[in-house]
Short mmCIF file of C-alpha atoms in Angstrom, two decimals:
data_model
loop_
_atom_site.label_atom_id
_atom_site.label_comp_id
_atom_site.label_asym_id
_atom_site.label_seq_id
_atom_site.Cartn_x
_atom_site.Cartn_y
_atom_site.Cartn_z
CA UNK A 27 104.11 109.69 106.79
CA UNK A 28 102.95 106.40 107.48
CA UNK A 29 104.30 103.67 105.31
CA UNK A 30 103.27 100.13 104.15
CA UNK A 31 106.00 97.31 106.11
CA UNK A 32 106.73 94.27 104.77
CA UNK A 33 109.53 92.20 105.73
CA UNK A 34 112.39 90.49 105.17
CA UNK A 35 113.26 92.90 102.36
CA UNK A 36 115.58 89.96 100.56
CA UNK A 37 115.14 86.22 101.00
CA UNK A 38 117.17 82.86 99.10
CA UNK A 39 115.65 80.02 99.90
CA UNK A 40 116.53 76.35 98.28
CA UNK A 41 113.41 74.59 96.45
CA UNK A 42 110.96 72.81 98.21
CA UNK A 43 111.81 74.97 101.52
CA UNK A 44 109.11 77.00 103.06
CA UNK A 45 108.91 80.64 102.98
CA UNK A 46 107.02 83.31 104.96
CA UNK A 47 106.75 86.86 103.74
CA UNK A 48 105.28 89.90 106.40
CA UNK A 49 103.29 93.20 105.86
CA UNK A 50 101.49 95.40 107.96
CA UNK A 51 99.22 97.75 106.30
CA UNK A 52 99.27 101.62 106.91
CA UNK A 53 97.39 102.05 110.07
CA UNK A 54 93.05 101.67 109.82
CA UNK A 55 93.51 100.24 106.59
CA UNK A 56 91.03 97.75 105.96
CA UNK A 57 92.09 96.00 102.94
CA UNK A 58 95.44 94.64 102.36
CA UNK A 59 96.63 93.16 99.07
CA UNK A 60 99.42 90.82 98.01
CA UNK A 61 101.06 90.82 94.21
CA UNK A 62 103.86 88.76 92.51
CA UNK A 63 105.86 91.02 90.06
CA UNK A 64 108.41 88.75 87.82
CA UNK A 65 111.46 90.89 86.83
CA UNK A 66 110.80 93.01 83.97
CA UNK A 67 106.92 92.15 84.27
CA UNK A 68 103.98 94.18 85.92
CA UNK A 69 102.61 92.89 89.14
CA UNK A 70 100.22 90.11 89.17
CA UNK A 71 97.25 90.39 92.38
CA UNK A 72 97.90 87.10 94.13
CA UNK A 73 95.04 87.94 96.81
CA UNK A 74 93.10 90.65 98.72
CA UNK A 75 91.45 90.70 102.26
CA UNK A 76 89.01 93.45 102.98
CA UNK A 77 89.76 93.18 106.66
CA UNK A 78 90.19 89.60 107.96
CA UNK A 79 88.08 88.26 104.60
CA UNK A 80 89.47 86.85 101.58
CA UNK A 81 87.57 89.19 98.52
CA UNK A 82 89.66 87.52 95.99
CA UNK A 83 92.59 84.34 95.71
CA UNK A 84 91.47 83.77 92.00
CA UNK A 85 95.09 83.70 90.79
CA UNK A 86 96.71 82.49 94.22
CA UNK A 87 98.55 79.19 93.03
CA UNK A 88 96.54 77.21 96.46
CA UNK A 89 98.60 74.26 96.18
CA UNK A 90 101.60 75.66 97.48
CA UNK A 91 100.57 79.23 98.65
CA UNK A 92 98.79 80.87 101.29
CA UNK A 93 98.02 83.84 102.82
CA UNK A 94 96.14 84.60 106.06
CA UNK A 95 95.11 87.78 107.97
CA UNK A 96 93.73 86.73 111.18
CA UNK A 97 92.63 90.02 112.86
CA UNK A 98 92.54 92.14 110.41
CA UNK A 99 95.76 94.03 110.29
CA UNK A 100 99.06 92.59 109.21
CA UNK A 101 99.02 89.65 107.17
CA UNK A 102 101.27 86.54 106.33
CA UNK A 103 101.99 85.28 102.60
CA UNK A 104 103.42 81.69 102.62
CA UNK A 105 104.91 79.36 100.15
CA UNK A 106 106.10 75.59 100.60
CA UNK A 107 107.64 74.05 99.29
CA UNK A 108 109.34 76.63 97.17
CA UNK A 109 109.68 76.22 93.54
CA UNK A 110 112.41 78.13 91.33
CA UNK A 111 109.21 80.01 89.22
CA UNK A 112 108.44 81.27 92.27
CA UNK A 113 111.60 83.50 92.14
CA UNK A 114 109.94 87.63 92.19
CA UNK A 115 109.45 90.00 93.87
CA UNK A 116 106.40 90.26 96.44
CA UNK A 117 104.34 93.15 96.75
CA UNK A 118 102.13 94.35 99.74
CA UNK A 119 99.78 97.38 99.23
CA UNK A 120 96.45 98.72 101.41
CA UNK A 121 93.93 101.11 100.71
CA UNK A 122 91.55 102.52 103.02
CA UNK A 123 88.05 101.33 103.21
CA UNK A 124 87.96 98.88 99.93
CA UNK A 125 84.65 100.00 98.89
CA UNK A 126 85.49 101.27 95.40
CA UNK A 127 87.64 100.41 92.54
CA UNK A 128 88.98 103.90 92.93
CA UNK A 129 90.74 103.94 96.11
CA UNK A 130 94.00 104.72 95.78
CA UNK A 131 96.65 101.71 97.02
CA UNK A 132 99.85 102.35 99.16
CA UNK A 133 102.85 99.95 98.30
CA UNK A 134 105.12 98.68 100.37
CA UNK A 135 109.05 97.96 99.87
CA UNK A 136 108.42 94.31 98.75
CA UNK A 137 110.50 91.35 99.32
CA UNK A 138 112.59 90.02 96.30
CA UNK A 139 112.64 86.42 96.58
CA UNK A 140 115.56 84.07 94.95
CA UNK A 141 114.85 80.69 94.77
CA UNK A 142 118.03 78.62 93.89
CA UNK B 30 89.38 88.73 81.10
CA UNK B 31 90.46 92.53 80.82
CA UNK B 32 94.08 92.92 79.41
CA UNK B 33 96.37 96.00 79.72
CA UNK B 34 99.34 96.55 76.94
CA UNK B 35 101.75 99.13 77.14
CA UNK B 36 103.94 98.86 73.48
CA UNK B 37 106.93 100.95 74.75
CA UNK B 38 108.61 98.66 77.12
CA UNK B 39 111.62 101.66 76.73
CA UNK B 40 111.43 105.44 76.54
CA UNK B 41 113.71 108.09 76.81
CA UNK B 42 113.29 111.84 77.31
CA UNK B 43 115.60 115.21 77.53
CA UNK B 44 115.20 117.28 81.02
CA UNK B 45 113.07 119.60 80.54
CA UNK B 46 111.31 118.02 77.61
CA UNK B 47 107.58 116.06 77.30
CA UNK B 48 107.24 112.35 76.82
CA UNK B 49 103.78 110.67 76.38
CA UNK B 50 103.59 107.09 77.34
CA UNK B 51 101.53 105.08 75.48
CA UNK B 52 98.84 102.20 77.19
CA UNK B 53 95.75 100.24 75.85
CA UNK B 54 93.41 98.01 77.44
CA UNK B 55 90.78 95.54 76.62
CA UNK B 56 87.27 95.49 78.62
CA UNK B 57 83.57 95.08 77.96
CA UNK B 58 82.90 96.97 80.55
CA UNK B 59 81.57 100.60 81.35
CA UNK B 60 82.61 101.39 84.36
CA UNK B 61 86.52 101.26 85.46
CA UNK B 62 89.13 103.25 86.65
CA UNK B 63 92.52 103.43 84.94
CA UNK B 64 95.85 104.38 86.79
CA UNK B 65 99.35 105.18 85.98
CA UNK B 66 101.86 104.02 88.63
CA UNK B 67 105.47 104.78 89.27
CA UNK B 68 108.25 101.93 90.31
CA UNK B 69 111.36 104.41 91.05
CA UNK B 70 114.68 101.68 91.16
CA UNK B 71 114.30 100.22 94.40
CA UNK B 72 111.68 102.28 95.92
CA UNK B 73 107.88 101.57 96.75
CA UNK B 74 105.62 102.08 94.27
CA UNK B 75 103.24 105.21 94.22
CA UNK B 76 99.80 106.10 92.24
CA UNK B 77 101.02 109.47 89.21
CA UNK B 78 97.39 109.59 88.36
CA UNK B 79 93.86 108.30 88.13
CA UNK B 80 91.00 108.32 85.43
CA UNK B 81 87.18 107.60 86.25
CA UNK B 82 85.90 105.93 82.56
CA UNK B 83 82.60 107.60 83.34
CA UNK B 84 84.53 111.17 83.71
CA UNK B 85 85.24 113.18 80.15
CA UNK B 86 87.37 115.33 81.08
CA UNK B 87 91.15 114.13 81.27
CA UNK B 88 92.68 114.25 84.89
CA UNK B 89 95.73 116.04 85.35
CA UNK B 90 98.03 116.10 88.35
CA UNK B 91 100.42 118.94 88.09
CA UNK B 92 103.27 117.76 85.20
CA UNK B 93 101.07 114.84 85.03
CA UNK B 94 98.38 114.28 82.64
CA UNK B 95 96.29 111.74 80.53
CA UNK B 96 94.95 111.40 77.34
CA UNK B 97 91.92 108.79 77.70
CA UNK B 98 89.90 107.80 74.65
CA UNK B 99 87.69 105.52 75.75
CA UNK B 100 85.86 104.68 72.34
CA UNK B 101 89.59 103.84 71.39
CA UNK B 102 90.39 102.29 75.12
CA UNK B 103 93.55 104.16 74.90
CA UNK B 104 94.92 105.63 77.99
CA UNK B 105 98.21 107.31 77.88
CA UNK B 106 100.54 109.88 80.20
CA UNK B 107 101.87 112.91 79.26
CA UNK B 108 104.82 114.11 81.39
CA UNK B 109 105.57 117.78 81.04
CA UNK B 110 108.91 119.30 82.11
CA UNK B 111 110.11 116.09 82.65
CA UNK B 112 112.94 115.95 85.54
CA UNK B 113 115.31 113.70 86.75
CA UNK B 114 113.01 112.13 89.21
CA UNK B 115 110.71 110.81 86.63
CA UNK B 116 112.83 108.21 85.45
CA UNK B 117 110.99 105.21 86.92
CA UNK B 118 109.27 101.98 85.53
CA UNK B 119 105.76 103.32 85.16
CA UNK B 120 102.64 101.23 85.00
CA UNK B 121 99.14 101.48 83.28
CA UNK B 122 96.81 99.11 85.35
CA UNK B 123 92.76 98.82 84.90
CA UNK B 124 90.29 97.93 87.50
CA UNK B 125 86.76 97.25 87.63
CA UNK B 126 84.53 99.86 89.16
CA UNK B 127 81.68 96.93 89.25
CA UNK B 128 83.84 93.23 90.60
CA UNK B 129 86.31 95.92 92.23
CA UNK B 130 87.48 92.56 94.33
CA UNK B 131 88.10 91.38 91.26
CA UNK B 132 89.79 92.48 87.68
CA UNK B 133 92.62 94.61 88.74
CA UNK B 134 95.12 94.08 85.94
CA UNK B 135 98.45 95.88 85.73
CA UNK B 136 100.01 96.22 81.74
CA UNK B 137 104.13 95.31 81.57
CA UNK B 138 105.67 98.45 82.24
CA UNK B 139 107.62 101.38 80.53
CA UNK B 140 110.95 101.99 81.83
CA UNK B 141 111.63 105.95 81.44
CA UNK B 142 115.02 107.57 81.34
CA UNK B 143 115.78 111.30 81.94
CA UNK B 144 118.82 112.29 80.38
CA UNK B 145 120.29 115.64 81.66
#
């Protein structure tokens, strides 16, 4: 069964270092989300592509994040400099086509992030 | 902006038993889909079920089931037979049927235990 990838699964970084988080979406999946889930908290949508397109970054914090996906498949979530509220785990999910609210989304193992 | 609460941040059930989880959410608008997801402990995050506001009639995916009220915006989950595999953080989240790139919102969680 094919399964959302994201990678590294764990990262500790100091603050103010840069960080780089991976996912590639299930296969002919054209939109590809990113979420920030504090311990103990649901997730929070950080940003969506609907293929190589940005459809939403309302709550991306775009001073010290970003997030690209240049052909339209995998995609890269970055952070720098790293603050210590940025310590959560990140959450990559697709869904198919992207053209309805209904569509179910497939999750990915995240990648807990420490900041010390 | 919509807003999803879930006021049992614990429950616990008996094998074999039923347990109804309990979320409410905050929109002024018509048309939305509501979902319950699953968190097992360290494993990816999968859909349980899915509600269409415009749809009556309660969806129900084998043990699974909802109660939506949508006069009330109450939507809540009804496990039946409830196994060990069920214990999980589970998640009400609402999103926009209309600004679907927009206005997905997940509440805080319930953290479900099984006891044999």
């Amino acid at each position: 069964e094919a399964e959302v990838a994201q990678s590294p699964r764990y990262k500790i970084t100091e603050k103010s270092q840069a960080v780089a988080f991976w996912c590639d979406p299930i296969s002919g999946h054209a939109t590809l989300y990113w979420y920030r889930q504090i311990l103990g908290q649901g997730p929070e949508l950080l940003v969506q592509f609907q293929d190589e397109s940005v459809v939403d970054d309302s709550q991306l914090p775009k001073d010290r994040f970003s997030a690209e996906r240049l052909k339209g498949v995998d995609s890269t979530l970055k952070i720098q400099p790293a603050e210590l509220g940025d310590s959560a785990m990140y959450l990559c999910a697709s869904s198919l086509a992207g053209t309805t609210g209904g569509e179910t989304q497939y999750f990915g193992p995240g990648t807990r992030l420490l900041v010390l | 902006a919509q807003t999803v609460t879930q006021s049992q941040p614990e429950m616990s059930v008996q094998e074999a038993e039923t347990v109804t989880l309990s979320c409410t959410y905050d929109t002024s608008e018509s048309d939305y889909y509501l979902f319950w997801y699953k968190q097992p402990p360290s494993r990816q995050m999968i859909l349980v079920i899915r509600q269409e506001a415009y749809k009556q009639q309660n969806a129900t995916e084998n043990r699974f089931s909802v109660n939506f009220q949508k006069a009330a915006k109450s939507f809540s989950l009804k496990i039946s037979d409830s196994q060990l595999g069920d214990a999980a953080m589970y998640f009400c989240a609402y999103r926009s049927a209309v600004n679907y790139g927009q206005n997905f919102v997940f509440g805080p969680g319930t953290r479900l235990s099984v006891l044999p």
